[in-house]
Amino acid sequence: MVKTNLTVISDFIFLGFTHYPKVEITVFVLCLLMYLTTLLGNIILISVSVLDSHLHTPMYFFLSNLSFLDIWYTSSALTPMLANFALGKSTISFSGCAAQMYFSLAMGSTECVLLSLMAYDRYVAICNPLRYPIIMNKRVCVQIAAGSWVTGCFTALVETVSVLQLSLCGNSIINHFICEILAVLKLVCVDTSKVELIMLVISVLLLPMPMLLICISYGFIVSSIVRISSLDGRSKAFSTCAAHLTVVVLFYGTALSMYLKPSAVDSQEIDKFIALVYTGLTPMLNPIIYSLRNKEVKVAVKKLLGRNPLCGLLISTSN
């Protein structure tokens, strides 16, 4: 095979969903709706968290971080796809592909770490309420958030550089709708065992381990909930936990099926639809599940934004 250094490639071509012409427009419409809803929900959450002093708590500090990275995550993944479809093109420059790969990985990796630390925050708040203000003080919250961002950005940099230094076989066609690292890796014709090992180690650190921490935290939370004497209180608490865990399972489950599957398994077509879940669906659900269902957030939104019809619609649909 003739090896072509990756830096020689000036443009990549996305296959996207061209194998499914009947659903391509449907996917575009759904992605557009998910993106707009994600922007609206997360911008509202960030705004009320900053402007309402009653929401200046560790939980909403972390949720604001989650909303900020979800905006970046969805924008880096879906915006180029939506733009290409609207303009009738399917190409991306080498630098654009590198940037999209890095930012998608960085935001996704940061979210993996942040969600687990948010679960720990809820564990401390529910299981150790008297010590909560001491344990989760402002300094600790900033350190936790900063640690999440540094970890996500660093691991993404390692993975992106590891792949971009490899060589292609003269093929610039990516069988995906974004510059997803696994899809780009399939274009490489040299030995990828070292890169795959690096990705495996990072994936284990960022996927099953944080998910285990979340399960342990919610295990303790549930054990505290069952001791609540009020049946209505138990019901609401279980409903909240179930909603949180649903989003967690969607996000980590789809990511696990992508990054920890056997290398011999070729499921590129399925991977495209799986990617839509963790790049579009979960960022859209996060503000609704974690915040906009909360009474205090609804009160803050109504107080700060008045009778804005879009906000009212979003709040009513989250009931």
Tab-separated table of C-alpha atoms in Angstrom, residues 172-315:
chain	number	residue	atom	x	y	z
A	172	SER	CA	-9.750	10.674	2.935
A	173	ILE	CA	-13.338	9.364	3.140
A	174	ILE	CA	-14.658	9.200	6.721
A	175	ASN	CA	-17.596	6.847	7.193
A	176	HIS	CA	-19.234	9.074	9.793
A	177	PHE	CA	-20.936	12.474	10.120
A	178	ILE	CA	-18.143	13.953	12.298
A	179	CYS	CA	-14.381	13.497	12.676
A	180	GLU	CA	-14.897	10.769	15.251
A	181	ILE	CA	-11.546	9.373	16.354
A	182	LEU	CA	-12.453	5.720	15.729
A	183	ALA	CA	-13.712	6.519	12.225
A	184	VAL	CA	-10.497	8.402	11.375
A	185	LEU	CA	-8.408	5.581	12.855
A	186	LYS	CA	-9.929	3.188	10.297
A	187	LEU	CA	-8.238	5.198	7.523
A	188	VAL	CA	-4.778	4.419	8.918
A	189	CYS	CA	-2.714	1.723	7.210
A	190	VAL	CA	0.164	1.479	9.721
A	191	ASP	CA	0.222	-0.463	12.986
A	192	THR	CA	-2.239	1.146	15.413
A	193	SER	CA	-1.676	-1.152	18.409
A	194	LYS	CA	0.055	1.536	20.507
A	195	VAL	CA	-2.657	4.098	19.796
A	196	GLU	CA	-5.373	1.560	20.538
A	197	LEU	CA	-3.672	0.732	23.859
A	198	ILE	CA	-3.556	4.427	24.782
A	199	MET	CA	-7.232	4.804	23.895
A	200	LEU	CA	-8.131	1.649	25.853
A	201	VAL	CA	-6.394	2.897	29.014
A	202	ILE	CA	-8.020	6.337	28.751
A	203	SER	CA	-11.431	4.813	28.003
A	204	VAL	CA	-11.222	2.553	31.073
A	205	LEU	CA	-10.258	5.520	33.255
A	206	LEU	CA	-13.019	7.754	31.892
A	207	LEU	CA	-15.932	5.358	31.387
A	208	PRO	CA	-16.343	2.304	33.675
A	209	MET	CA	-14.486	3.849	36.623
A	210	PRO	CA	-16.573	7.066	36.823
A	211	MET	CA	-19.724	5.026	36.211
A	212	LEU	CA	-18.764	2.754	39.125
A	213	LEU	CA	-18.338	5.816	41.352
A	214	ILE	CA	-21.782	7.051	40.277
A	215	CYS	CA	-23.370	3.672	41.060
A	216	ILE	CA	-21.714	3.570	44.499
A	217	SER	CA	-22.802	7.149	45.265
A	218	TYR	CA	-26.393	6.492	44.239
A	219	GLY	CA	-26.350	3.228	46.170
A	220	PHE	CA	-25.682	5.185	49.364
A	221	ILE	CA	-28.232	7.792	48.320
A	222	VAL	CA	-30.937	5.163	47.818
A	223	SER	CA	-30.126	3.621	51.200
A	224	SER	CA	-30.764	7.044	52.745
A	225	ILE	CA	-33.945	7.580	50.754
A	226	VAL	CA	-35.561	4.351	51.979
A	227	ARG	CA	-35.286	5.708	55.516
A	228	ILE	CA	-37.453	8.723	54.656
A	229	SER	CA	-40.704	8.382	56.601
A	230	SER	CA	-42.859	10.330	54.134
A	231	LEU	CA	-44.158	8.178	51.272
A	232	ASP	CA	-44.491	11.237	49.032
A	233	GLY	CA	-40.940	12.308	49.873
A	234	ARG	CA	-39.589	8.837	49.055
A	235	SER	CA	-41.506	8.773	45.793
A	236	LYS	CA	-40.135	12.142	44.647
A	237	ALA	CA	-36.583	11.209	45.671
A	238	PHE	CA	-36.740	7.885	43.815
A	239	SER	CA	-38.187	9.653	40.762
A	240	THR	CA	-35.285	12.126	40.753
A	241	CYS	CA	-32.684	9.377	41.157
A	242	ALA	CA	-34.271	7.306	38.398
A	243	ALA	CA	-34.220	10.288	36.017
A	244	HIS	CA	-30.562	11.024	36.816
A	245	LEU	CA	-29.529	7.391	36.357
A	246	THR	CA	-31.422	7.180	33.059
A	247	VAL	CA	-29.285	9.975	31.605
A	248	VAL	CA	-26.143	8.412	33.082
A	249	VAL	CA	-26.922	5.027	31.518
A	250	LEU	CA	-27.654	6.647	28.148
A	251	PHE	CA	-24.411	8.632	28.150
A	252	TYR	CA	-22.003	6.056	29.576
A	253	GLY	CA	-23.755	3.071	28.001
A	254	THR	CA	-23.510	4.396	24.450
A	255	ALA	CA	-19.927	5.594	25.004
A	256	LEU	CA	-18.930	2.206	26.446
A	257	SER	CA	-20.434	0.400	23.455
A	258	MET	CA	-18.356	2.628	21.176
A	259	TYR	CA	-14.954	2.780	22.855
A	260	LEU	CA	-14.686	-0.529	24.714
A	261	LYS	CA	-16.061	-2.915	22.115
A	262	PRO	CA	-13.721	-5.565	20.608
A	263	SER	CA	-11.619	-4.138	17.774
A	264	ALA	CA	-12.746	-7.003	15.516
A	265	VAL	CA	-16.343	-5.778	15.659
A	266	ASP	CA	-17.134	-3.577	12.648
A	267	SER	CA	-20.266	-1.574	13.336
A	268	GLN	CA	-19.613	1.787	11.703
A	269	GLU	CA	-23.192	2.243	10.545
A	270	ILE	CA	-24.573	1.548	14.026
A	271	ASP	CA	-21.860	3.765	15.545
A	272	LYS	CA	-23.268	6.785	13.711
A	273	PHE	CA	-26.642	6.430	15.408
A	274	ILE	CA	-25.005	5.674	18.768
A	275	ALA	CA	-22.959	8.866	18.410
A	276	LEU	CA	-26.180	10.853	17.989
A	277	VAL	CA	-27.221	9.745	21.484
A	278	TYR	CA	-24.187	11.004	23.395
A	279	THR	CA	-23.519	14.047	21.205
A	280	GLY	CA	-27.115	15.215	20.824
A	281	LEU	CA	-29.679	13.481	23.007
A	282	THR	CA	-27.968	13.455	26.420
A	283	PRO	CA	-26.784	17.108	26.228
A	284	MET	CA	-30.412	18.017	25.447
A	285	LEU	CA	-31.770	15.954	28.361
A	286	ASN	CA	-29.205	17.056	30.967
A	287	PRO	CA	-30.659	20.506	31.794
A	288	ILE	CA	-34.215	19.140	31.781
A	289	ILE	CA	-33.481	16.133	33.982
A	290	TYR	CA	-31.000	17.721	36.368
A	291	SER	CA	-32.422	21.216	36.741
A	292	LEU	CA	-35.485	22.416	34.865
A	293	ARG	CA	-37.656	19.842	36.659
A	294	ASN	CA	-36.668	21.403	40.012
A	295	LYS	CA	-39.156	23.731	41.625
A	296	GLU	CA	-36.496	26.256	42.657
A	297	VAL	CA	-35.214	26.520	39.082
A	298	LYS	CA	-38.733	27.004	37.728
A	299	VAL	CA	-39.315	29.786	40.255
A	300	ALA	CA	-35.995	31.416	39.322
A	301	VAL	CA	-36.780	31.216	35.596
A	302	LYS	CA	-40.224	32.764	36.046
A	303	LYS	CA	-38.813	35.511	38.257
A	304	LEU	CA	-35.892	36.439	36.017
A	305	LEU	CA	-37.353	35.851	32.565
A	306	GLY	CA	-40.988	36.699	33.164
A	307	ARG	CA	-43.476	35.418	30.635
A	308	ASN	CA	-41.035	34.508	27.870
A	309	PRO	CA	-43.077	32.003	25.801
A	310	LEU	CA	-40.087	29.868	24.850
A	311	CYS	CA	-39.018	29.492	28.469
A	312	GLY	CA	-42.557	28.790	29.550
A	313	LEU	CA	-42.850	26.109	26.861
A	314	LEU	CA	-39.627	24.448	27.970
A	315	ILE	CA	-40.678	24.488	31.625
